[in-house]
Each structure stands twice: as structure tokens, then as C-alpha cells.
XYZ file of C-alpha atoms in Angstrom:
518
model
C 2.809 -64.200 -15.624
C 4.667 -61.204 -16.037
C 5.847 -59.513 -12.983
C 4.866 -56.319 -12.054
C 7.555 -53.739 -11.680
C 7.619 -50.322 -9.708
C 8.559 -47.448 -11.440
C 9.807 -44.619 -9.046
C 8.457 -41.669 -9.692
C 10.710 -38.485 -10.990
C 11.638 -36.033 -8.372
C 9.910 -32.769 -8.876
C 10.434 -29.796 -7.535
C 7.237 -28.106 -6.774
C 7.606 -24.071 -5.605
C 5.417 -23.122 -3.013
C 2.444 -20.026 -4.004
C 3.483 -17.183 -1.619
C 1.954 -14.199 -3.661
C 2.815 -10.431 -2.698
C 0.576 -8.343 -0.811
C 0.777 -5.556 1.094
C 2.461 -6.906 3.522
C 4.513 -9.221 1.786
C 7.410 -8.340 -1.071
C 7.915 -9.484 -4.566
C 10.769 -11.911 -5.061
C 13.877 -10.093 -4.859
C 14.558 -11.310 -8.967
C 11.852 -9.906 -10.215
C 11.668 -5.435 -11.354
C 8.521 -3.280 -11.690
C 7.237 -2.373 -15.030
C 6.572 1.205 -15.561
C 4.284 3.876 -17.886
C 4.180 7.334 -17.865
C 3.134 10.500 -19.978
C 6.512 12.716 -18.702
C 10.177 11.898 -19.837
C 12.758 13.107 -17.334
C 13.395 16.570 -19.397
C 9.482 17.145 -18.817
C 9.719 16.298 -15.236
C 12.692 18.704 -14.719
C 10.687 21.655 -16.420
C 7.487 20.962 -14.351
C 9.715 20.765 -11.432
C 10.955 24.097 -12.315
C 7.463 25.524 -12.728
C 6.195 24.597 -9.117
C 9.276 26.559 -7.735
C 8.433 29.420 -10.076
C 4.647 29.158 -8.325
C 6.087 29.294 -4.900
C 8.650 31.606 -5.394
C 7.316 34.240 -7.450
C 3.734 34.163 -6.414
C 3.258 32.261 -3.536
C 0.736 30.768 -1.209
C -1.406 32.091 1.325
C -0.866 31.046 5.021
C -4.200 31.428 7.509
C -2.060 30.851 10.329
C -0.403 33.422 11.930
C 2.312 31.894 13.940
C 3.524 29.509 10.812
C 3.432 32.863 8.845
C 6.141 34.505 11.194
C 8.324 31.673 11.409
C 8.032 31.302 7.241
C 9.213 34.721 7.362
C 11.811 33.959 10.196
C 13.192 30.967 8.127
C 13.787 33.291 4.760
C 10.262 33.564 3.240
C 9.001 36.873 1.507
C 5.757 38.360 1.426
C 3.689 38.191 -1.225
C 1.202 40.749 -3.078
C -1.619 39.991 -1.100
C -2.928 39.612 2.972
C -1.251 36.249 4.342
C 0.630 35.595 1.273
C 4.064 34.284 1.356
C 7.043 33.549 -1.137
C 9.300 31.048 -0.609
C 12.769 31.090 -2.025
C 14.397 28.586 -4.317
C 16.596 27.635 -1.553
C 14.461 27.292 1.199
C 12.319 24.897 -1.302
C 15.195 22.681 -1.904
C 16.241 22.610 1.628
C 13.204 21.154 2.574
C 12.598 18.889 -0.175
C 16.626 17.487 0.516
C 16.006 17.123 4.398
C 12.561 15.464 4.125
C 12.705 11.843 4.863
C 12.335 9.929 2.159
C 11.104 6.548 3.922
C 8.165 6.431 5.676
C 7.147 3.623 8.400
C 3.375 3.024 8.790
C 3.038 1.170 12.092
C 0.334 -1.723 12.841
C -0.792 -2.477 15.977
C 0.909 -5.854 15.366
C 4.373 -5.955 13.760
C 3.090 -8.037 10.952
C 0.927 -5.599 9.736
C 3.680 -2.863 9.876
C 4.388 -0.897 6.187
C 7.565 0.523 5.512
C 7.628 2.764 2.379
C 9.118 2.975 -0.202
C 8.981 -0.496 -0.593
C 11.946 -2.997 -1.379
C 10.072 -4.265 -4.655
C 8.957 -0.993 -5.910
C 5.392 -2.262 -5.056
C 2.572 -0.432 -3.670
C -0.251 -0.955 -0.875
C -3.980 -0.432 -1.258
C -5.857 1.688 1.386
C -9.729 2.071 2.005
C -11.493 5.184 1.062
C -12.021 8.328 3.312
C -14.291 10.605 3.841
C -17.832 8.717 2.514
C -20.816 9.963 4.012
C -23.095 7.007 2.479
C -22.609 3.487 2.871
C -24.012 0.409 0.736
C -25.123 -2.399 3.142
C -23.597 -5.723 1.968
C -26.520 -7.269 2.975
C -29.273 -6.144 0.321
C -27.625 -3.209 -1.676
C -29.734 -0.944 0.160
C -28.159 2.610 0.869
C -28.218 4.558 4.334
C -25.692 7.481 5.855
C -22.733 6.289 7.042
C -22.712 5.545 10.640
C -20.959 3.716 13.686
C -21.929 0.180 12.688
C -20.791 0.997 8.836
C -17.260 1.991 10.252
C -17.047 -1.584 12.356
C -18.093 -3.471 9.260
C -15.358 -1.649 7.238
C -13.152 -2.922 9.410
C -14.270 -6.303 9.729
C -13.709 -6.392 5.549
C -10.396 -4.654 5.174
C -8.944 -6.924 8.316
C -9.166 -9.958 5.691
C -8.267 -7.767 2.701
C -4.329 -8.657 2.159
C -3.836 -5.600 -0.680
C -5.276 -3.260 2.008
C -2.640 -1.664 3.843
C -4.200 0.302 5.961
C -7.655 1.710 6.570
C -9.196 5.382 6.262
C -12.041 6.720 8.728
C -15.027 7.858 6.997
C -17.517 10.653 7.853
C -20.548 9.135 9.988
C -23.909 10.198 10.864
C -25.844 9.832 14.471
C -23.478 11.958 16.291
C -22.550 15.520 16.625
C -21.453 16.668 13.195
C -18.586 19.143 14.376
C -17.338 16.042 15.932
C -18.056 13.114 13.727
C -14.546 12.499 12.957
C -13.647 11.908 16.597
C -16.386 9.259 16.883
C -15.395 7.588 13.315
C -11.891 7.447 13.969
C -12.354 6.225 17.814
C -14.501 3.339 16.511
C -11.910 2.503 13.662
C -8.630 2.198 15.551
C -10.532 0.031 17.920
C -11.526 -2.150 15.526
C -8.688 -3.092 13.274
C -4.693 -4.631 13.674
C -3.704 -2.354 10.414
C -2.583 1.234 10.274
C -5.155 3.954 10.618
C -5.422 7.281 8.501
C -6.566 10.379 10.369
C -8.559 12.680 9.179
C -9.543 15.849 11.083
C -12.470 17.798 10.464
C -12.117 20.585 12.735
C -8.614 22.199 14.078
C -10.011 21.780 17.824
C -10.616 17.854 17.221
C -6.676 17.622 16.119
C -5.720 17.008 19.338
C -8.734 14.505 20.411
C -7.449 12.403 17.952
C -3.792 12.627 18.353
C -4.854 11.642 21.610
C -6.896 8.772 20.949
C -4.319 7.582 18.725
C -1.732 7.728 21.696
C -4.309 5.667 24.199
C -4.718 3.055 21.273
C -0.599 2.765 20.971
C -0.163 2.360 24.701
C 0.739 5.814 25.461
C 2.707 8.510 23.753
C 6.161 6.945 23.293
C 5.079 4.142 22.237
C 3.180 6.024 19.429
C 6.701 7.942 18.411
C 8.474 4.731 18.116
C 5.546 2.992 16.156
C 3.143 5.479 14.535
C -0.293 3.251 14.225
C -1.434 6.119 12.520
C -0.936 8.863 9.929
C -2.723 12.223 9.708
C -4.309 14.102 6.516
C -3.000 17.793 6.171
C -5.048 19.469 2.937
C -4.344 22.630 0.622
C -7.206 24.497 0.025
C -6.765 24.929 -3.660
C -5.785 27.465 -4.953
C -2.589 27.813 -2.982
C -4.055 28.321 0.408
C -3.559 26.894 3.586
C -5.921 26.642 6.246
C -5.406 27.099 9.596
C -6.534 23.235 10.560
C -4.520 21.984 8.700
C -1.480 23.909 9.696
C -2.248 23.108 13.538
C -2.433 19.149 12.081
C 1.602 19.447 10.886
C 2.324 20.953 14.101
C 0.726 18.577 16.162
C 2.262 15.608 13.759
C 5.281 16.766 14.971
C 4.795 16.462 18.388
C 2.936 13.255 18.449
C 5.862 11.614 15.961
C 3.319 10.719 13.069
C 3.671 10.663 9.290
C 1.758 13.453 7.287
C -0.126 12.621 4.221
C 0.392 16.406 2.143
C -2.483 15.919 0.192
C -3.921 18.173 -2.896
C -7.397 18.431 -4.357
C -7.618 20.127 -7.142
C -10.475 20.326 -9.322
C -9.380 21.129 -13.250
C -12.005 23.974 -14.464
C -13.128 25.152 -10.883
C -9.933 25.447 -8.489
C -7.329 24.697 -10.917
C -7.087 25.458 -14.723
C -8.386 23.235 -17.205
C -5.255 21.407 -18.102
C -3.892 18.100 -17.196
C -0.521 19.542 -16.700
C -1.441 23.069 -15.163
C -3.493 20.947 -12.435
C -0.199 18.496 -11.620
C 2.007 21.687 -11.145
C -0.549 23.911 -9.093
C -1.187 20.041 -7.189
C 2.776 19.760 -6.580
C 3.153 23.292 -5.413
C 0.427 23.021 -3.285
C 2.098 19.459 -1.996
C 5.995 20.993 -2.130
C 4.479 24.177 0.279
C 3.350 21.851 2.644
C 6.296 19.811 2.924
C 8.005 22.970 3.484
C 5.710 24.155 5.886
C 6.598 20.856 7.890
C 10.099 21.183 7.569
C 10.015 24.473 9.343
C 7.351 23.516 11.864
C 8.007 20.205 12.723
C 11.406 19.309 10.886
C 12.141 15.594 10.560
C 8.521 14.781 10.094
C 7.946 12.268 7.134
C 5.427 13.530 4.618
C 3.651 11.138 1.657
C 2.974 13.084 -1.275
C -0.995 12.942 -1.806
C -2.224 14.825 -4.980
C -5.636 13.680 -5.208
C -6.836 15.194 -9.071
C -10.064 15.639 -10.047
C -11.807 17.045 -13.186
C -15.118 19.424 -13.125
C -17.698 17.944 -15.473
C -18.695 21.387 -17.293
C -21.899 19.587 -18.325
C -23.149 19.128 -14.719
C -20.801 20.747 -12.199
C -19.719 17.423 -10.677
C -16.083 16.425 -9.858
C -14.890 13.268 -11.441
C -12.002 11.347 -9.825
C -12.244 8.557 -12.871
C -12.487 10.228 -15.993
C -9.782 10.330 -18.659
C -8.141 13.766 -17.720
C -8.125 12.813 -13.671
C -6.307 9.457 -15.026
C -3.932 11.649 -16.892
C -3.216 13.857 -13.848
C -3.176 11.112 -11.550
C -0.011 9.477 -13.230
C 1.403 12.676 -14.466
C 1.330 13.963 -10.646
C 2.652 10.644 -9.354
C 5.898 10.725 -12.023
C 6.102 14.382 -10.874
C 6.379 13.624 -7.320
C 8.456 10.496 -7.406
C 11.134 11.395 -9.984
C 11.179 15.024 -9.509
C 11.828 15.064 -5.733
C 11.811 11.435 -4.832
C 9.484 11.481 -2.033
C 6.672 8.590 -1.416
C 3.524 9.183 -3.039
C -0.078 8.702 -2.328
C -2.918 8.986 -4.890
C -6.334 7.446 -5.769
C -5.711 4.072 -7.272
C -9.468 2.736 -7.058
C -12.796 4.436 -7.247
C -15.515 5.615 -9.911
C -17.844 8.192 -10.476
C -20.717 5.937 -10.676
C -23.020 5.468 -7.636
C -22.818 1.693 -7.908
C -20.861 -1.655 -7.439
C -21.931 -2.102 -11.644
C -20.069 -2.279 -14.744
C -18.876 1.096 -15.291
C -17.452 1.092 -11.903
C -15.318 -1.948 -12.417
C -14.226 -0.253 -15.697
C -13.117 2.599 -14.376
C -11.708 1.684 -11.292
C -9.498 -0.919 -13.382
C -7.844 1.772 -15.579
C -7.284 3.809 -12.297
C -5.423 1.220 -10.610
C -3.161 0.129 -13.521
C -2.409 3.719 -14.525
C -1.714 5.030 -11.061
C 0.353 1.695 -10.312
C 2.087 2.047 -13.789
C 3.288 5.407 -12.644
C 5.126 4.016 -9.378
C 2.451 5.450 -6.844
C 3.641 3.890 -3.503
C -0.057 4.109 -2.147
C -3.307 3.632 -4.108
C -6.015 4.907 -2.215
C -9.933 4.504 -2.925
C -10.439 0.847 -2.218
C -14.335 0.119 -1.901
C -15.430 3.804 -2.696
C -17.890 4.632 -5.122
C -19.996 8.102 -6.313
C -16.248 9.898 -6.639
C -15.427 9.090 -3.096
C -18.512 10.356 -1.256
C -20.209 6.196 -0.757
C -18.277 3.007 0.552
C -19.360 -0.288 -0.460
C -17.725 -3.437 1.186
C -18.860 -5.597 -1.535
C -16.570 -3.423 -3.748
C -13.904 -3.376 -1.611
C -13.590 -6.883 -1.976
C -13.690 -6.606 -5.839
C -10.799 -3.786 -5.562
C -8.911 -6.108 -3.211
C -8.834 -8.786 -6.210
C -7.825 -6.274 -9.186
C -5.107 -4.728 -6.682
C -3.826 -8.439 -6.656
C -3.935 -8.756 -10.353
C -2.202 -5.206 -10.573
C 0.378 -6.334 -8.387
C 1.545 -9.411 -10.644
C 1.102 -7.493 -13.886
C 3.432 -4.937 -13.119
C 6.477 -7.732 -12.032
C 8.083 -7.469 -15.061
C 8.843 -11.298 -16.339
C 12.151 -12.757 -16.124
C 14.036 -13.310 -19.533
C 16.701 -15.355 -18.111
C 16.827 -18.983 -19.606
C 15.810 -20.908 -16.753
C 12.533 -18.630 -16.705
C 12.170 -19.529 -20.443
C 12.547 -23.272 -20.069
C 15.494 -22.448 -23.113
C 16.495 -26.086 -23.124
C 13.420 -27.982 -23.352
C 11.618 -26.000 -25.302
C 14.993 -26.262 -28.059
C 14.007 -29.697 -27.627
C 10.355 -30.076 -27.710
C 9.270 -33.083 -30.124
C 6.032 -32.904 -33.180
C 3.199 -32.997 -30.986
C 4.872 -32.230 -27.755
C 3.541 -30.474 -24.532
C 4.826 -28.984 -21.708
C 1.961 -30.597 -19.162
C 4.544 -32.972 -17.406
C 7.762 -30.742 -17.349
C 9.524 -30.294 -14.669
C 9.890 -26.635 -15.590
C 5.881 -26.518 -15.182
C 5.174 -28.556 -12.198
C 7.819 -26.138 -10.302
C 6.385 -23.068 -11.227
C 2.493 -23.584 -12.198
C 1.719 -22.969 -8.261
C 3.155 -19.454 -9.011
C 0.247 -18.394 -11.231
C -2.191 -16.125 -9.657
C -5.295 -17.426 -8.615
C -8.263 -15.442 -8.142
C -10.671 -15.030 -4.816
C -13.501 -13.936 -6.274
C -13.506 -13.471 -9.824
C -14.596 -16.537 -11.348
C -13.107 -18.895 -14.258
C -15.788 -21.196 -14.955
C -17.165 -22.747 -18.164
C -20.837 -22.119 -19.261
C -22.391 -25.975 -17.426
C -20.956 -25.239 -14.148
C -22.240 -20.978 -14.450
C -25.774 -22.087 -14.891
C -25.337 -24.878 -11.896
C -24.548 -22.716 -9.686
C -27.653 -20.304 -10.585
C -25.394 -17.627 -12.476
C -23.166 -16.742 -9.308
C -20.464 -14.105 -10.201
C -17.923 -12.298 -8.757
C -20.063 -9.646 -7.375
C -21.761 -12.547 -5.326
C -18.330 -13.967 -4.350
C -17.571 -10.702 -2.934
C -20.758 -10.135 -1.092
C -20.520 -13.474 0.560
C -16.810 -12.790 1.446
C -17.597 -9.138 2.597
C -20.376 -10.789 4.914
C -18.204 -13.254 6.591
C -15.699 -11.097 7.603
C -18.188 -9.054 9.027
C -19.792 -11.864 11.055
C -16.501 -13.199 12.031
C -15.046 -10.124 13.165
C -15.346 -10.097 17.597
C -17.900 -7.403 18.592
C -15.671 -6.053 21.092
C -12.911 -5.114 19.181
C -9.044 -5.276 19.876
C -8.607 -2.610 22.434
C -8.788 -2.934 26.033
C -11.444 -1.985 28.351
C -9.333 0.785 29.746
C -8.661 1.739 26.309
C -12.401 1.866 25.443
C -13.430 3.680 28.179
C -10.226 6.407 27.607
C -11.172 7.006 23.872
C -15.029 7.063 24.927
C -14.466 9.526 27.703
C -12.483 12.236 25.202
C -15.231 11.557 22.429
C -17.937 12.702 25.107
C -15.648 15.551 26.240
C -15.358 16.669 23.044
C -18.925 16.784 22.225
C -19.086 18.921 25.301
C -16.183 21.322 24.588
C -16.266 21.780 20.371
C -19.988 21.375 20.158
C -20.440 24.054 22.593
C -17.658 26.226 20.651
C -19.385 26.030 17.648
C -23.120 25.993 18.242
C -23.820 26.272 22.224
C -25.864 23.239 21.365
C -25.316 19.398 20.492
C -27.045 19.048 16.931
C -27.203 15.409 16.190
C -26.895 14.695 11.891
């Protein structure tokens, strides 16, 4: 009888899979692929046109103190009331002095985000401002409420492509203090960074104080800004009192600003992709100059949110072809023209449901903006042109974001990555299944979490469960697992509730003299 021999197994080097995410960088050897409509000469040309708009025509500033400080800084009165023209030297000084790096702090260090990323990648954020909510349990629609805010936080906390969360517009509370109630609920339900969006100028102070409470005090907020604030232009080329006030307060509290322009081509901007991009950049640069004058040293994130007016229906569209081109062009202009951190819609759809059209539109938008070099891709979970939020769609968007992060990773061409030596010796009829290279690198393939990769037989046995079903289960599991009490202390919760109650009395009385619930 022949003796058995034990053949020793070959030593295999297996590379662990640690895919990059909003909080994990790509390996340093990988570069980022890009695509844009503009070459360097065109970026320079458009940058010069932005300066022409601001220096030769100007913007309207409806904040009297800011208007005076602009004039003191060397600006000149424009041709009509409240309009000022910015000298080119002032524009260039402000854009050079504005920080080119931004820290978006989390309540825990593992959720801190530094932009731009060392790997030149992106982070995603949830949709903001939505008035409607699609219940993940049965796909029914209702007006956004505070319960929905808690559920949005619960789902977004589990999405590793989502770096920070924006608060929506809630109903069931006084309309003029909706932002205070929504922000107060959200900031207590997530360890991630939170995006603040004021709706009234009086509300800005309340929102900043809530942020300071959640951070553990104003000094701690300045040291680690757990929130950032949007300031918007009123297109075309006008800055409201509220948004100027937000710039001042952001400087006082030491939090970053998202300088946001929202042009709608054919409506508030010319019906031309390049012209709309120039107008948007002019508004963003104008707000950056304002921050330099009113709150020097404040980090500013350029945020062009581009819309196209559908001339047949009058609807604004965020995911049509023209808006995609405008988003790509605007990100190129802000990144390559001024070297600033840039943020735009990188997800979202114009359809009201998480359907086939939604997935097609948002996949195109994600790809177009990621390849342009955006640092922040907004709109996770949003439908119907940013007016509705769907938790199930948010889970699907997280999957698309992971795919896009890997897609823009430029594959390595070095000899080891190619497995060149083995390729040049492969026998006739051979394979690479047992190749040391295959075994070492196979776990680096991106594996989907909810997207399906199965054959027909397994699909039929599952009852035809699709990615939507997996995403719904993931959203419901996140909601069920979320702690009911939130993350803040009882004292912090009481302080925030007291501020909201005071705001209901003070701000509602200032606007209407009575509390009206919407």
C-alpha cells in the first residue's frame, strides 16, 4: 500500500479588502480619473468673464452694514440702488486669502472630514430642504416631519459614502421656525457633521447657539466645527440680508460656509450652459469676497447648484442634460480657476419616485460631477428636483457612490499590477484562477451591498427580490436599530428644546403675532 504524502500548501498573500469611503482614503498609489468640458484656456477665459461681471456691473447687497464695509474696502457704487462693483484687485486678494482647505468635524473623530481629500476623492451628503418624505415601509408619501428627520439620520448614519447630513424642511411646527426644529432634531441624532440651512435671518443666531450646545460650547465648536452653514445668493446677482447675516455669524462661531448659487437657466440665468456657469461663479466669488471682508479667514466651499427651466412646463430640473453639463463646467471653473473646495448635486432626479428614470438620471449625474473633480456630491436620497426625500433611494445612492469612487480610481499600469510575468508565460488553455496575483488581489474587487448579482434561478427562488427590496430592508433595519433617545445628554436636549420654544415665541410673534402650524 502506497504511503500518503502531505503536500504543503503554497503560502498565499491575501490582500484584505478595505474599500475607500467618505471616511477612508484610497491607497496612495492610485490616481483619479477626470473629465470636463473645459480646457485650461477656456477656464481662464470664463474666470476673466466672472471678474468682468463683478467689477464692471456688480451685485446688489441688501445688508446696509455689509454695503458700507464693501465701500470701505474699495468697492464702487453700481448703477442702481444697493449695487456695488468689486475691484479686480479686491476679488483676487479675497480669493487668494480664502482658505483652500476645510474641516467638517464630526462629534466623534472617526467622522471628521478634511477637504480636499489627499486621494482627491469625494464625500457625499444627503438631500436638503425637501418638504416631502417617502415612507420606506410602504412607499407612501407624506409631508416631512420630525419623525422623518430622525429616520433620515438613522439611515444616513449607516451609509459609509455619506460624510454629512443636511436637515430638511419640516411640517407640524411653526413655519417660520421650521429650520430650528429640524436642525435641533437632526444634530442630536447623528455623530456625523450636520449642514445648517437657515430660513429666516432671525433664526441664524438660534441655529448657531444650538450648534454650540451640541458641540459642548462655543470654544469646542470653533476647535472642531461639527456644523457648516449654507449662504445663498438670490439669483440674479443679489445677496439678501439673511444670507449676509449668516456669513457674519459663521465667522463669529468659526464654522465653514457653503457659498451657494442656484441659477435656473432661461429663468434667473441666461438659457446657456456657459453663461449660467459664469453667473453662478460670479455669485459664489461675490459671497467669498464678502466673507473675506466681513469674516476674514472663514473657510468657504463653492456650491453651484445648477437648474434648467423646462420651457414646456415651467419646472426647474436638476438632472437634465443641460444641468449635468452646467454642473460639470461649474465645478471645473471653481476647482481649476480658483483652487477652492467645490460642492454640487452629485445625486438626485427630477422624477417623483425611486424608479428606473431616477436611477438612470442620478447615475449620470454622479458620474458627471465626480469626474469633474467635485469634493462634495450632494443630493443623496432626493427626488422630484430636491423637494422629496426617500430613505430607500438614499441606500441605493450610497451603492452608486461606492461604485463611482472606485470608477474614478485610475487603474495602475505597473508590472506587478498587470501580473506581467505570469501573463507572458501562460500555457495554452491555461487560466489565472490559482494565480498568486489573483488570490492576493481578488478581495479588492468592489462588492455590492444591495445591488444584485445572481442568476435567473436564484432570482426566481427569492421571489424576484431586487436591489430596491434590499435597500428597503437596509433602511428599515437602520431605523429600527437607532437609539430612540439620540446622542446628546439630557441637559443638552433640554437646552435645545428651550431655545426652540423661545424661538417659537420670539420669531413667530415678530412675523405674524400668532403661532401658525403648517
